[in-house]
Amino acid sequence: MRLKFTLRSSSRSINANYNYHLSAAIYDLLRLGSPEFAEFLHDTGFQLETGKTFKLFTFGVEFPNVKAVGEQLLFIDKYAALFISSPLTEKFLHSFVTGTVQKSIFKVGTPTKYTNFIIEELTVVPEPVFTGEMEFRLISPMVISRPTVSSEGKRGTYYLRPDDEDEASEILTNNLIHKHFLSTGIDLTGKAEVKLQWDKNYISRRKRVTKKVTINPNSPNATDIIGVLAPFKISGDPELIKTGYECGFGNKNSMGFGMAKIQTEKL
């Protein structure tokens, strides 16, 4: 299920690296609706036997008219659309909406430097019909990564680019299978897969389709994440595609990555 919140800002701008602080604001509102579930989701999450955890939600923001100035996005239009999606309708979305009823104004940022948003309207986004081949446009960058180890033994992360389609498809398949299992209890390991294809025409017309986002900026724990922001086609099992739509495609979904909408969808 997917919700759309129409927001109005009483501030002039927002930090371009807003993901971390917006995620924190979402948890704060969720905590108002269900303190126990918010604590579980933030501290633990849904866990596989391997120990790997998933939050099973994603979000994305569409700013209709902003101007980038340094690290800030200046609001030319005060309105924005916040989309939040999860298969956990009762546990997550219902609790979050309950939180917004109690507090319709929230802050994104640090205690001393923040952007105010007022929730003006809530609508439910109609669910698309999921088929074996669909075209999407990303609201927020898709992050697909794998761990690396240098010759000196130093651990790192490689963020896949559009040229890494085959590897990305394999990683994405496993990622969606895990999310699907945790959200439905159905294990599709070895029974389903997806294939990712980026829009080559779109990419050829752009100087760059990768986007770097700094998580927790201006802090000792700041981390750079690199995602791809381009239309894509995905083919394969419709249930896995639905899982990607609801939970987010790729990694770091609860930090606002991997939210996509139907290419022709007008929101």
Short mmCIF file of C-alpha atoms in Angstrom, two decimals:
data_model
loop_
_atom_site.label_atom_id
_atom_site.label_comp_id
_atom_site.label_asym_id
_atom_site.label_seq_id
_atom_site.Cartn_x
_atom_site.Cartn_y
_atom_site.Cartn_z
CA MET A 1 0.00 0.00 0.00
CA ARG A 2 1.18 3.51 -0.77
CA LEU A 3 0.20 6.83 0.77
CA LYS A 4 0.71 10.35 -0.55
CA PHE A 5 1.05 13.28 1.83
CA THR A 6 0.74 16.77 0.40
CA LEU A 7 3.16 18.95 2.36
CA ARG A 8 3.53 22.69 2.66
CA SER A 9 6.74 24.17 3.99
CA SER A 10 6.91 27.30 6.11
CA SER A 11 10.68 27.32 5.58
CA ARG A 12 12.70 28.68 2.67
CA SER A 13 14.85 25.63 1.94
CA ILE A 14 15.93 22.12 2.88
CA ASN A 15 19.35 20.48 2.93
CA ALA A 16 19.84 18.50 -0.29
CA ASN A 17 21.02 15.55 1.82
CA TYR A 18 17.71 15.36 3.68
CA ASN A 19 17.29 11.55 3.64
CA TYR A 20 18.65 10.80 7.11
CA HIS A 21 16.71 13.56 8.86
CA LEU A 22 13.47 12.83 6.98
CA SER A 23 13.79 9.15 7.92
CA ALA A 24 14.20 10.23 11.55
CA ALA A 25 11.07 12.40 11.28
CA ILE A 26 9.12 9.42 9.89
CA TYR A 27 10.19 7.30 12.85
CA ASP A 28 9.14 10.09 15.23
CA LEU A 29 5.64 10.18 13.74
CA LEU A 30 5.48 6.37 13.73
CA ARG A 31 6.44 6.42 17.42
CA LEU A 32 3.39 8.57 18.20
CA GLY A 33 1.12 5.97 16.61
CA SER A 34 2.84 2.86 17.99
CA PRO A 35 5.83 3.31 20.31
CA GLU A 36 6.52 -0.43 20.57
CA PHE A 37 6.50 -1.08 16.83
CA ALA A 38 8.58 2.02 16.09
CA GLU A 39 11.21 0.88 18.59
CA PHE A 40 11.25 -2.65 17.13
CA LEU A 41 11.52 -1.39 13.56
CA HIS A 42 14.25 1.15 14.32
CA ASP A 43 16.36 -1.02 16.62
CA THR A 44 15.83 -4.50 15.16
CA GLY A 45 13.67 -4.77 12.05
CA PHE A 46 12.55 -7.96 10.34
CA GLN A 47 15.34 -10.52 10.44
CA LEU A 48 16.34 -13.51 8.32
CA GLU A 49 18.02 -16.57 9.84
CA THR A 50 21.30 -15.22 8.47
CA GLY A 51 20.90 -12.16 10.68
CA LYS A 52 20.27 -9.78 7.78
CA THR A 53 17.51 -7.31 8.55
CA PHE A 54 15.00 -5.30 6.53
CA LYS A 55 12.65 -2.48 7.51
CA LEU A 56 10.08 -3.25 4.77
CA PHE A 57 9.18 0.33 3.92
CA THR A 58 10.42 3.10 1.70
CA PHE A 59 9.69 6.74 1.04
CA GLY A 60 10.37 9.41 -1.54
CA VAL A 61 9.72 13.12 -1.98
CA GLU A 62 8.82 15.05 -5.10
CA PHE A 63 9.57 18.77 -5.00
CA PRO A 64 7.74 20.38 -7.95
CA ASN A 65 9.89 23.50 -8.09
CA VAL A 66 13.19 23.95 -6.27
CA LYS A 67 16.54 25.54 -7.05
CA ALA A 68 19.79 23.92 -5.94
CA VAL A 69 22.16 26.40 -4.29
CA GLY A 70 25.18 24.74 -2.73
CA GLU A 71 23.96 22.13 -0.27
CA GLN A 72 20.47 23.65 -0.09
CA LEU A 73 17.32 23.22 -2.15
CA LEU A 74 15.51 26.56 -2.25
CA PHE A 75 11.72 26.32 -2.41
CA ILE A 76 10.23 28.25 -5.31
CA ASP A 77 6.98 26.37 -4.73
CA LYS A 78 6.23 25.73 -1.04
CA TYR A 79 4.45 22.46 -1.75
CA ALA A 80 5.90 18.95 -1.94
CA ALA A 81 4.60 15.39 -2.09
CA LEU A 82 5.83 12.75 0.36
CA PHE A 83 5.16 9.14 -0.63
CA ILE A 84 5.42 6.32 1.91
CA SER A 85 5.01 2.69 0.91
CA SER A 86 4.96 -0.62 2.78
CA PRO A 87 3.25 -4.03 2.63
CA LEU A 88 2.68 -3.68 6.40
CA THR A 89 -0.64 -1.87 6.12
CA GLU A 90 -1.76 -2.23 9.73
CA LYS A 91 1.54 -2.31 11.59
CA PHE A 92 3.34 0.45 9.72
CA LEU A 93 1.03 2.61 7.64
CA HIS A 94 -1.90 2.68 10.08
CA SER A 95 0.44 3.56 12.95
CA PHE A 96 2.12 6.27 10.89
CA VAL A 97 -1.20 7.86 9.92
CA THR A 98 -2.24 7.78 13.58
CA GLY A 99 0.95 9.68 14.36
CA THR A 100 0.22 12.33 11.72
CA VAL A 101 -3.25 12.86 13.19
CA GLN A 102 -1.64 13.67 16.53
CA LYS A 103 1.05 15.86 14.98
CA SER A 104 0.48 17.39 11.54
CA ILE A 105 3.60 19.59 11.68
CA PHE A 106 7.05 18.00 11.67
CA LYS A 107 10.66 19.12 11.39
CA VAL A 108 13.37 17.74 9.10
CA GLY A 109 16.90 18.51 10.24
CA THR A 110 18.88 19.09 13.41
CA PRO A 111 17.45 20.75 16.55
CA THR A 112 19.08 24.05 15.55
CA LYS A 113 18.75 23.93 11.76
CA TYR A 114 15.62 22.40 10.32
CA THR A 115 12.85 22.66 7.73
CA ASN A 116 9.22 22.81 8.83
CA PHE A 117 6.55 20.85 6.96
CA ILE A 118 2.79 20.93 7.46
CA ILE A 119 0.71 17.94 6.32
CA GLU A 120 -2.21 19.37 4.36
CA GLU A 121 -3.70 16.31 2.70
CA LEU A 122 -3.47 12.51 2.77
CA THR A 123 -4.51 10.28 -0.12
CA VAL A 124 -4.17 6.58 -0.87
CA VAL A 125 -2.35 5.92 -4.14
CA PRO A 126 -4.28 3.38 -6.26
CA GLU A 127 -2.33 0.14 -6.53
CA PRO A 128 -1.24 -0.73 -10.07
CA VAL A 129 -1.84 -4.10 -11.69
CA PHE A 130 1.43 -6.01 -11.44
CA THR A 131 2.50 -7.97 -14.51
CA GLY A 132 5.58 -9.83 -15.72
CA GLU A 133 7.03 -6.73 -17.39
CA MET A 134 6.66 -3.17 -16.15
CA GLU A 135 8.25 0.24 -16.67
CA PHE A 136 9.00 2.49 -13.72
CA ARG A 137 10.33 5.94 -12.99
CA LEU A 138 12.29 6.46 -9.80
CA ILE A 139 11.13 8.97 -7.21
CA SER A 140 14.34 8.35 -5.26
CA PRO A 141 17.65 6.79 -6.41
CA MET A 142 17.95 3.02 -6.56
CA VAL A 143 20.93 1.71 -4.60
CA ILE A 144 22.35 -1.71 -5.44
CA SER A 145 25.66 -2.57 -3.83
CA ARG A 146 28.00 -5.37 -2.83
CA PRO A 147 30.83 -5.58 -0.30
CA THR A 148 34.45 -5.38 -1.46
CA VAL A 149 37.81 -6.24 0.08
CA SER A 150 40.99 -4.56 -1.15
CA SER A 151 44.34 -6.31 -1.60
CA GLU A 152 45.31 -4.81 1.78
CA GLY A 153 42.26 -6.37 3.42
CA LYS A 154 40.31 -3.13 3.73
CA ARG A 155 36.55 -3.59 3.49
CA GLY A 156 34.43 -1.30 1.36
CA THR A 157 31.30 -1.07 -0.76
CA TYR A 158 30.89 -1.00 -4.52
CA TYR A 159 27.76 0.75 -5.76
CA LEU A 160 26.60 -0.74 -9.05
CA ARG A 161 26.21 1.52 -12.09
CA PRO A 162 23.87 1.20 -15.09
CA ASP A 163 26.53 -0.84 -16.95
CA ASP A 164 26.30 -3.55 -14.28
CA GLU A 165 22.84 -4.77 -15.30
CA ASP A 166 23.46 -8.53 -15.09
CA GLU A 167 25.02 -8.36 -11.64
CA ALA A 168 22.39 -5.84 -10.53
CA SER A 169 19.59 -8.19 -11.64
CA GLU A 170 21.05 -11.05 -9.61
CA ILE A 171 21.51 -8.94 -6.47
CA LEU A 172 18.06 -7.37 -6.90
CA THR A 173 16.42 -10.79 -7.27
CA ASN A 174 17.89 -12.04 -4.00
CA ASN A 175 17.02 -8.79 -2.26
CA LEU A 176 13.37 -8.96 -3.36
CA ILE A 177 13.08 -12.65 -2.47
CA HIS A 178 14.20 -11.85 1.08
CA LYS A 179 11.75 -8.95 1.43
CA HIS A 180 8.94 -11.03 -0.03
CA PHE A 181 9.60 -13.85 2.43
CA LEU A 182 9.66 -11.51 5.43
CA SER A 183 6.46 -9.73 4.38
CA THR A 184 4.43 -12.77 3.24
CA GLY A 185 6.09 -15.89 4.67
CA ILE A 186 6.44 -17.31 1.14
CA ASP A 187 9.95 -18.35 0.06
CA LEU A 188 10.52 -17.92 -3.68
CA THR A 189 14.21 -18.88 -3.59
CA GLY A 190 15.05 -20.71 -6.82
CA LYS A 191 11.48 -20.26 -8.07
CA ALA A 192 11.41 -16.64 -9.21
CA GLU A 193 13.69 -13.93 -10.53
CA VAL A 194 13.68 -10.46 -12.03
CA LYS A 195 15.70 -8.78 -14.76
CA LEU A 196 16.56 -5.10 -14.57
CA GLN A 197 17.01 -2.96 -17.70
CA TRP A 198 17.84 0.72 -17.47
CA ASP A 199 16.45 3.14 -20.07
CA LYS A 200 19.47 3.52 -22.35
CA ASN A 201 17.93 6.38 -24.36
CA TYR A 202 17.33 8.38 -21.21
CA ILE A 203 20.85 7.68 -19.95
CA SER A 204 22.43 8.71 -23.27
CA ARG A 205 20.75 12.12 -23.03
CA ARG A 206 22.04 12.81 -19.53
CA LYS A 207 25.53 13.76 -18.40
CA ARG A 208 25.02 11.73 -15.25
CA VAL A 209 22.33 9.46 -13.82
CA THR A 210 24.16 8.46 -10.64
CA LYS A 211 23.47 10.52 -7.54
CA LYS A 212 25.51 10.73 -4.36
CA VAL A 213 23.61 11.31 -1.14
CA THR A 214 25.31 11.90 2.20
CA ILE A 215 23.64 10.17 5.13
CA ASN A 216 23.83 12.07 8.43
CA PRO A 217 25.73 15.02 6.89
CA ASN A 218 27.99 17.28 8.95
CA SER A 219 28.58 14.56 11.54
CA PRO A 220 31.49 12.18 12.29
CA ASN A 221 29.28 9.31 11.06
CA ALA A 222 28.53 10.83 7.64
CA THR A 223 28.34 8.20 4.89
CA ASP A 224 28.11 8.65 1.12
CA ILE A 225 25.60 6.48 -0.75
CA ILE A 226 25.54 6.29 -4.56
CA GLY A 227 22.36 5.39 -6.42
CA VAL A 228 20.99 5.51 -9.95
CA LEU A 229 18.18 7.90 -10.87
CA ALA A 230 16.79 6.83 -14.26
CA PRO A 231 13.70 5.09 -15.68
CA PHE A 232 13.92 1.31 -15.87
CA LYS A 233 12.12 -1.77 -17.09
CA ILE A 234 11.82 -4.82 -14.86
CA SER A 235 10.64 -8.23 -16.01
CA GLY A 236 10.05 -11.44 -14.09
CA ASP A 237 7.83 -12.61 -11.27
CA PRO A 238 4.94 -10.14 -10.64
CA GLU A 239 4.99 -10.85 -6.90
CA LEU A 240 8.63 -9.80 -6.65
CA ILE A 241 7.90 -6.68 -8.69
CA LYS A 242 5.04 -5.86 -6.30
CA THR A 243 7.41 -6.34 -3.37
CA GLY A 244 9.82 -3.86 -4.94
CA TYR A 245 7.02 -1.35 -5.43
CA GLU A 246 5.88 -1.66 -1.81
CA CYS A 247 9.21 -2.10 0.02
CA GLY A 248 11.51 -0.31 -2.40
CA PHE A 249 13.88 -1.61 -5.07
CA GLY A 250 17.46 -2.25 -3.96
CA ASN A 251 19.12 -1.32 -0.66
CA LYS A 252 18.74 1.44 1.93
CA ASN A 253 14.98 1.73 1.38
CA SER A 254 14.19 3.00 4.88
CA MET A 255 16.61 5.87 4.21
CA GLY A 256 14.51 6.93 1.24
CA PHE A 257 16.04 5.00 -1.65
CA GLY A 258 14.50 2.83 -4.35
CA MET A 259 10.95 4.20 -4.46
CA ALA A 260 9.50 3.94 -7.96
CA LYS A 261 6.21 4.71 -9.66
CA ILE A 262 4.69 3.48 -12.90
CA GLN A 263 6.23 5.33 -15.84
CA THR A 264 2.85 6.67 -17.01
CA GLU A 265 1.52 7.33 -13.51
CA LYS A 266 0.63 10.96 -12.87
CA LEU A 267 0.67 11.80 -9.17
#
